mmCIF file of C-alpha atoms in Angstrom:
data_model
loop_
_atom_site.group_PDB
_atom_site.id
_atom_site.type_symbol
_atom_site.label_atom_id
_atom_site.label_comp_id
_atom_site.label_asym_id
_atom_site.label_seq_id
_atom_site.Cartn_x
_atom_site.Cartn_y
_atom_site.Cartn_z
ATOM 1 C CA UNK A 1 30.127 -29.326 56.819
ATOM 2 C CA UNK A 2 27.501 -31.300 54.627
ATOM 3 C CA UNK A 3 25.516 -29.460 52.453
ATOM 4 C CA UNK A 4 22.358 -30.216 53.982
ATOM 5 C CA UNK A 5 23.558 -28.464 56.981
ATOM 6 C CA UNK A 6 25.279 -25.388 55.364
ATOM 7 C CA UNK A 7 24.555 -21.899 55.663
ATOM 8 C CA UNK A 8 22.899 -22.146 52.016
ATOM 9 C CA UNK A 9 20.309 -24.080 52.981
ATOM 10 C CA UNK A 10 16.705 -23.198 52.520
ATOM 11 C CA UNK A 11 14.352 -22.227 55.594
ATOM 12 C CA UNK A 12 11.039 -20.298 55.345
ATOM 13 C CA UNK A 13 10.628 -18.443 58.619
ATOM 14 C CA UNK A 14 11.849 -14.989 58.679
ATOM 15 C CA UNK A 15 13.155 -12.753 61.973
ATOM 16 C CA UNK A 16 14.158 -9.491 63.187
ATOM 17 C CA UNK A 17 17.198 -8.834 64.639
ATOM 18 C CA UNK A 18 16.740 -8.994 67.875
ATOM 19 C CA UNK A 19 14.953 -12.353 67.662
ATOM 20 C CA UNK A 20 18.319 -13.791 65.513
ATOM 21 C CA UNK A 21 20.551 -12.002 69.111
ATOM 22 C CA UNK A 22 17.822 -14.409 70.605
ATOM 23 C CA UNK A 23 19.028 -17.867 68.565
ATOM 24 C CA UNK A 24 22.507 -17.284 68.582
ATOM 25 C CA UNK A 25 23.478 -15.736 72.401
ATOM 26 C CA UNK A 26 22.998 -19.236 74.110
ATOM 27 C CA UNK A 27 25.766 -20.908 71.804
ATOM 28 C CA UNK A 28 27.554 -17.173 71.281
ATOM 29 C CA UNK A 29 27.167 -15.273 74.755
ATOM 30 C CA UNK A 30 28.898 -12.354 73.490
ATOM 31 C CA UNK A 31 27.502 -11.907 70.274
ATOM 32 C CA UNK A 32 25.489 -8.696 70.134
ATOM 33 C CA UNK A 33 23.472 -6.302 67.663
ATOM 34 C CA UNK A 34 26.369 -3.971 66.052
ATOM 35 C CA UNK A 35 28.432 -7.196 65.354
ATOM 36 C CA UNK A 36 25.694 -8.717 63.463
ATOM 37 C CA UNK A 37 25.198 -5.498 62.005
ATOM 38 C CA UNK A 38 28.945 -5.328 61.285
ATOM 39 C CA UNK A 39 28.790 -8.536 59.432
ATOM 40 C CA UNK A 40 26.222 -7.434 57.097
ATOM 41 C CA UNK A 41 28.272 -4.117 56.452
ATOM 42 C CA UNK A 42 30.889 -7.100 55.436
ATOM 43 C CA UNK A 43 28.960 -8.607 52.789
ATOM 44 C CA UNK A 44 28.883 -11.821 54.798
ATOM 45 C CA UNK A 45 24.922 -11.853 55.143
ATOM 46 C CA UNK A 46 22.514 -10.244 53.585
ATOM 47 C CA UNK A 47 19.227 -9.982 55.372
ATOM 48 C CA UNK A 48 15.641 -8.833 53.505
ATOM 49 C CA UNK A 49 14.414 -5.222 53.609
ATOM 50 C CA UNK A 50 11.087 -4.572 54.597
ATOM 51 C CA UNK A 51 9.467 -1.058 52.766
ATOM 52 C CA UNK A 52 10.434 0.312 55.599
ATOM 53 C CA UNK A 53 14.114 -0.874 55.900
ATOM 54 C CA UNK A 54 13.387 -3.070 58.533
ATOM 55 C CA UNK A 55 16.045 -6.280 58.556
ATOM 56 C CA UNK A 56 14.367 -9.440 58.044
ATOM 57 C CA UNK A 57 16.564 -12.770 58.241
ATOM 58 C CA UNK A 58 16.067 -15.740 57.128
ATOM 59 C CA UNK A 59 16.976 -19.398 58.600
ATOM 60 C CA UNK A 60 19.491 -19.315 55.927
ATOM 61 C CA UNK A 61 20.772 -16.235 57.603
ATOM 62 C CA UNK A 62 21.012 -17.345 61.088
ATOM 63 C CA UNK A 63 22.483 -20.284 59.835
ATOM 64 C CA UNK A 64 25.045 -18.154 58.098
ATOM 65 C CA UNK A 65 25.743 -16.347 61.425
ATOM 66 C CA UNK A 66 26.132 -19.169 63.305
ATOM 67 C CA UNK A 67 29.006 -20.421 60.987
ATOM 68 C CA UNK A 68 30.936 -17.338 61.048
ATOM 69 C CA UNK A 69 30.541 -17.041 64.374
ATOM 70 C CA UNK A 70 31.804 -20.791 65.248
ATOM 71 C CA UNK A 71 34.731 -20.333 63.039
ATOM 72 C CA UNK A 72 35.661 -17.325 64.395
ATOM 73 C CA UNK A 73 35.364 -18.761 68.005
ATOM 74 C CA UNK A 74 36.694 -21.902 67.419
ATOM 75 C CA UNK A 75 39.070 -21.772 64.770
ATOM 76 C CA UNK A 76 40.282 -18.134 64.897
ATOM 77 C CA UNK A 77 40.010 -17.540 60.941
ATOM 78 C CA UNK A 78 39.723 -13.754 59.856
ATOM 79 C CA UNK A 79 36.886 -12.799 57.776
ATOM 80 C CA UNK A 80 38.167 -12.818 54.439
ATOM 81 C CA UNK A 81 38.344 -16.621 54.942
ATOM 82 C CA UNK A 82 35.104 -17.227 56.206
ATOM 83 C CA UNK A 83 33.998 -15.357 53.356
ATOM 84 C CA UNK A 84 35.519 -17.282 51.069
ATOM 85 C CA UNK A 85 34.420 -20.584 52.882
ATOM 86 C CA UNK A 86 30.990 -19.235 52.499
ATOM 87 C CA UNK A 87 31.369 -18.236 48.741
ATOM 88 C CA UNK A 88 32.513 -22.005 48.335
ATOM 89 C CA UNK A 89 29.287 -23.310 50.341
ATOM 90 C CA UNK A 90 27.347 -20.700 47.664
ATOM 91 C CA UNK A 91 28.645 -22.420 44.693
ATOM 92 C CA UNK A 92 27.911 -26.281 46.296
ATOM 93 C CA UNK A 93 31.369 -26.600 46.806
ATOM 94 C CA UNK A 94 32.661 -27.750 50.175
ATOM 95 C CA UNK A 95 35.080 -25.429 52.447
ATOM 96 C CA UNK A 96 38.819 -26.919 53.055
ATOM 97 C CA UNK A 97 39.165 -29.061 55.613
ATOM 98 C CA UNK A 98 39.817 -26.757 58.928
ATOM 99 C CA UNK A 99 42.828 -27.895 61.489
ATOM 100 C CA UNK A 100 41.192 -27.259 64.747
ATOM 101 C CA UNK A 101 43.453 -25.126 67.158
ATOM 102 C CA UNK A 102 41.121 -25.785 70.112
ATOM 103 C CA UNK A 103 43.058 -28.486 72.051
ATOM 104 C CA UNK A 104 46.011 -26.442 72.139
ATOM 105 C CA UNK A 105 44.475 -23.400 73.632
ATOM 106 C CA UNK A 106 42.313 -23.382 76.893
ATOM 107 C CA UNK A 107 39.329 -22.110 77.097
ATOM 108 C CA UNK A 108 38.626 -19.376 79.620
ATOM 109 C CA UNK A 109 35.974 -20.925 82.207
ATOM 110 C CA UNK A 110 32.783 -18.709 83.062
ATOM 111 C CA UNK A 111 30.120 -18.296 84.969
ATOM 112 C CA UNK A 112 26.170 -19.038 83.440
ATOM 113 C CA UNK A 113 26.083 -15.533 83.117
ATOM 114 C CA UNK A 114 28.919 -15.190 80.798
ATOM 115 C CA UNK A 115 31.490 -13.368 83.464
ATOM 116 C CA UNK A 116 34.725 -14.825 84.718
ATOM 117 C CA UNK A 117 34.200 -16.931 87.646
ATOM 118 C CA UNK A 118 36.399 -17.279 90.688
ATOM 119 C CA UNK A 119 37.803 -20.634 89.530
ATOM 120 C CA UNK A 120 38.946 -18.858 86.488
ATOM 121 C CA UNK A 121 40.874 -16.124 88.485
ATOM 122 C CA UNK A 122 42.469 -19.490 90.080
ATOM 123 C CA UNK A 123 43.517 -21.426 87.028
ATOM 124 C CA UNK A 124 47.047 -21.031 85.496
ATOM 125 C CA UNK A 125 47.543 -22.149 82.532
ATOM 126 C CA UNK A 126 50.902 -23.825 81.059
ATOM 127 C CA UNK A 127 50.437 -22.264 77.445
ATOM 128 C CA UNK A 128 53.410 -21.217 75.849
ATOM 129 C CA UNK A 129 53.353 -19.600 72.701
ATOM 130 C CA UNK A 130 56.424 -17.648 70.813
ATOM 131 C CA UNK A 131 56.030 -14.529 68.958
ATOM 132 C CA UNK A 132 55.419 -15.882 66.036
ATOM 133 C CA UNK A 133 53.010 -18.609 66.971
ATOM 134 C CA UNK A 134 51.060 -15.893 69.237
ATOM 135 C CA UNK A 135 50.554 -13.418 65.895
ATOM 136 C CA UNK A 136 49.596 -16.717 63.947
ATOM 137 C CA UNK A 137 47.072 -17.930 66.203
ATOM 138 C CA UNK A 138 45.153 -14.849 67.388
ATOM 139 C CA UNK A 139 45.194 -13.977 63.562
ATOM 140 C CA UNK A 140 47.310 -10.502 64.471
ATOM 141 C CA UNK A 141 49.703 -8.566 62.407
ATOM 142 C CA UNK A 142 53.131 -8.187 63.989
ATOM 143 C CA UNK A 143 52.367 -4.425 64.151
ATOM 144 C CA UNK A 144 49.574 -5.001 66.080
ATOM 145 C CA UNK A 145 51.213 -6.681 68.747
ATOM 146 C CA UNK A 146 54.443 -4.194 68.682
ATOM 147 C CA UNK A 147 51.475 -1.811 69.617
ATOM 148 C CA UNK A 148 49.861 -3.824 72.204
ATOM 149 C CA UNK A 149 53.673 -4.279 73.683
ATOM 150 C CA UNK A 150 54.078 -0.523 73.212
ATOM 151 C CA UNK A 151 50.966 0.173 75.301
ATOM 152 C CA UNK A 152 51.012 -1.945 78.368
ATOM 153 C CA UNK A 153 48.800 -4.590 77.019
ATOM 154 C CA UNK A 154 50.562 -7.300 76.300
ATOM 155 C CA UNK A 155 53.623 -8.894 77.909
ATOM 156 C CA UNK A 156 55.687 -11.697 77.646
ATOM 157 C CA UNK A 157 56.280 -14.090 80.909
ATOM 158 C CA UNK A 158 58.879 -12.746 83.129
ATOM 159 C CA UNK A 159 62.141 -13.705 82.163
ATOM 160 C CA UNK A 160 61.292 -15.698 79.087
ATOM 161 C CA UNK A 161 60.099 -14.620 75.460
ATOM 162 C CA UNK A 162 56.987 -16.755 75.823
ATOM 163 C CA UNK A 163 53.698 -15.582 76.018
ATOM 164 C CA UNK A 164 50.913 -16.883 77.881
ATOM 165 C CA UNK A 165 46.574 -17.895 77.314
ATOM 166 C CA UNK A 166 46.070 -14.333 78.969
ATOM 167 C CA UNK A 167 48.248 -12.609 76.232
ATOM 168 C CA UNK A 168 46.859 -14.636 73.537
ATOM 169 C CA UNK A 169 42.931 -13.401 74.917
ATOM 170 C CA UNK A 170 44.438 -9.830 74.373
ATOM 171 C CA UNK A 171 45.491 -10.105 71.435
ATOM 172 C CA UNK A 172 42.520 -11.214 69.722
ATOM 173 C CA UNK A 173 40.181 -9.121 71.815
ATOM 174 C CA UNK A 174 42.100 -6.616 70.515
ATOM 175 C CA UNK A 175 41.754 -7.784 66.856
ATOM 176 C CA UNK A 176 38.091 -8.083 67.462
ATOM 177 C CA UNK A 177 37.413 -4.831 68.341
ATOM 178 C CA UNK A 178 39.751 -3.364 65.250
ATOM 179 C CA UNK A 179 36.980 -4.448 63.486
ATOM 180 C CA UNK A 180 35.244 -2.175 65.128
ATOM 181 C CA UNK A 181 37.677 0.595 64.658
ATOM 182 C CA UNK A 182 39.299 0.297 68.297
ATOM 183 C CA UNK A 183 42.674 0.987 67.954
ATOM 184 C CA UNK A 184 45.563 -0.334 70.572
ATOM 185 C CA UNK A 185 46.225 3.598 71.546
ATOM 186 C CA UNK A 186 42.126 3.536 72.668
ATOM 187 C CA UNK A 187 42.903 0.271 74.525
ATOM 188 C CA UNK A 188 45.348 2.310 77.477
ATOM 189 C CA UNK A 189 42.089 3.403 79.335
ATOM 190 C CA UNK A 190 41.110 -0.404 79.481
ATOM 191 C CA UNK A 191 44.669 -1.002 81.239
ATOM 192 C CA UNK A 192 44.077 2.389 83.591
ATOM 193 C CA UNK A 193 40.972 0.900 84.603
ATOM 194 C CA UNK A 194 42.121 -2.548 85.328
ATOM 195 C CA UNK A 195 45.679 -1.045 86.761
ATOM 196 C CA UNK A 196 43.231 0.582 89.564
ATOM 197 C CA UNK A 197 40.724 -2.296 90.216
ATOM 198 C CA UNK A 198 44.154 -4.487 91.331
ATOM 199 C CA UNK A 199 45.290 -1.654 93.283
ATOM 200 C CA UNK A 200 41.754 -2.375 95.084
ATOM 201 C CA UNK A 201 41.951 -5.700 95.314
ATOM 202 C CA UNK A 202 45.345 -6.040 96.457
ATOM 203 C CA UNK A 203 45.019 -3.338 99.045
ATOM 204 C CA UNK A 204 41.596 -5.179 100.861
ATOM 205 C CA UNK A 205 43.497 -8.392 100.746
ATOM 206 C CA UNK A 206 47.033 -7.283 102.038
ATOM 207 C CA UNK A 207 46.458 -7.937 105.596
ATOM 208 C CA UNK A 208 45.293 -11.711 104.706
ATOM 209 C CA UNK A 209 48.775 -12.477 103.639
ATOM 210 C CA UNK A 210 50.187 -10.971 106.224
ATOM 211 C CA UNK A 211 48.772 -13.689 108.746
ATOM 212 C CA UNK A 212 51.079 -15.820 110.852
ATOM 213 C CA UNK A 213 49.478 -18.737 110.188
ATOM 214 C CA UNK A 214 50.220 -21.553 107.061
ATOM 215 C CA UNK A 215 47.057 -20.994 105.698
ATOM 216 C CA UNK A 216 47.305 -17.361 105.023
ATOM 217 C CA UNK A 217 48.636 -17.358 101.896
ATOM 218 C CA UNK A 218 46.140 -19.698 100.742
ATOM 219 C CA UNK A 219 42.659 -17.248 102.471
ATOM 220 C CA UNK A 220 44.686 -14.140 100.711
ATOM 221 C CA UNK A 221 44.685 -16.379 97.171
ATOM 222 C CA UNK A 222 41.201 -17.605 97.677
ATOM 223 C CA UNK A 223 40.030 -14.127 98.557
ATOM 224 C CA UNK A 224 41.661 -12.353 95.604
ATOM 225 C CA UNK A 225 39.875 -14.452 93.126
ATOM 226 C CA UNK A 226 36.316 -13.981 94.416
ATOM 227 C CA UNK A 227 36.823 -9.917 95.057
ATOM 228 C CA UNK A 228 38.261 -10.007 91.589
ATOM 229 C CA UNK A 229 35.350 -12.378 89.748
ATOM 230 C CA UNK A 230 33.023 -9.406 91.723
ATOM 231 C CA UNK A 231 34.817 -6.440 90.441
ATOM 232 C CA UNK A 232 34.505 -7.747 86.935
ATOM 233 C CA UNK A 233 30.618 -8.130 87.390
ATOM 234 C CA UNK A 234 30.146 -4.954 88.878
ATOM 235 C CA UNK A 235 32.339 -3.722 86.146
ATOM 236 C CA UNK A 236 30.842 -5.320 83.378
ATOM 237 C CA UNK A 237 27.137 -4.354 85.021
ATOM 238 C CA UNK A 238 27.869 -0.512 85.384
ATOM 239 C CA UNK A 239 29.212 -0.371 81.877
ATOM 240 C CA UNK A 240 25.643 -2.272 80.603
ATOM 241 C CA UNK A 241 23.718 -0.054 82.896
ATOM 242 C CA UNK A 242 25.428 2.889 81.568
ATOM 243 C CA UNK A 243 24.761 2.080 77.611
ATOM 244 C CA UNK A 244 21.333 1.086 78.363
ATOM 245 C CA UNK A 245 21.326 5.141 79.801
ATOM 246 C CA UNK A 246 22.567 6.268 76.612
ATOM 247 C CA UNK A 247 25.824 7.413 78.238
#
């Protein structure tokens, strides 16, 4: 990262919050107002105050975002260490040089609109990690995952002690949202929910795999993943609809 293109540059434009969401959701779909928020509470940007407490953000600060946001995404570091990357940036330093972990873990394929789509119900992914390279790359303590073991959430393959892309999304979902105070104990009403929504799924497609036919197994397979890229949209939708409520 140059300096001309750090997060310390200078810009003169100034924006509200939403209009930084507004910037940053096309390259961050799931970036949203109480994380930006929660990255201010960090010390990691530090917006204007109008008199009347409104935020105002530079291009500095959406620049700022953007990088903590990338690393995050794309190289998994906690924020202490983006902090300190930034603090180096400050000072006209440069940050260390950053071994990208990207090739080694696949990327979960969705949809324009930012849901899982049917193809990535379909895809299996060879990804083995151990124990200890699954709390070193999603950037978890081993406590953490003990929990998430303890609670349902997160498995290793059947018969092996290797776990998969699917665990390794858990796990730093899960670390994600301990920033948010989420602990994994909070996390079992996740699992109920999902529990039930296969219960649905594989209920309505049961009789599909029961057909007589060779290609039976292959309509039940193709079925499951489109009811199941649905129930996570309808899911995902009724939970929106419901915050937008106030519920």
């Amino acid at each position: 990262m140059s300096a001309s293109t750090s997060p310390g540059s200078s810009r003169g434009a100034r924006y509200n919050i939403g209009q930084v969401l507004d910037q940053l959701r096309p390259d961050f779909p799931g970036v949203t107002i109480p994380k930006i928020r929660f990255l201010e509470e960090q010390g990691l940007v530090k917006p204007e105050r109008t008199a009347a407490g409104y935020r105002k953000f530079s291009g500095n600060d959406v620049e700022r975002l953007r990088y903590i946001l990338l690393m995050q995404r794309d190289h998994y570091l906690p924020l202490k260490v983006i902090g300190d990357h930034l603090d180096a940036i400050d000072r006209g330093l440069e940050p260390p040089a950053i071994e990208s972990v990207v090739p080694t873990v696949p990327k979960v394929a969705l949809s324009s609109d930012g849901l899982p789509s049917p193809e990535s119900f379909r895809r299996s992914s060879d990804l083995r990690l151990s124990r200890r390279e699954l709390i070193k790359v999603a950037d978890i303590s081993e406590e953490l995952l003990d929990q998430l073991e303890q609670y349902g959430l997160v498995a290793a393959r059947t018969g092996t002690n290797h776990f998969d892309s699917d665990a390794l999304v858990v796990a730093q979902t899960a670390r994600e949202l301990a920033d948010f105070g989420f602990e994994p104990r909070h996390l079992r009403a996740f699992k109920t929910a999902a529990d039930r929504e296969v219960g649905l799924v594989q209920q309505v497609v049961a009789p599909l795999a029961r057909g007589r036919d060779a290609a039976a197994r292959g309509r039940a397979e193709d079925a499951t993943s489109e009811i199941a890229a649905l129930s996570v949209r309808l899911h995902a939708t009724l939970v929106k609809v419901g915050l937008d409520r106030g519920i």
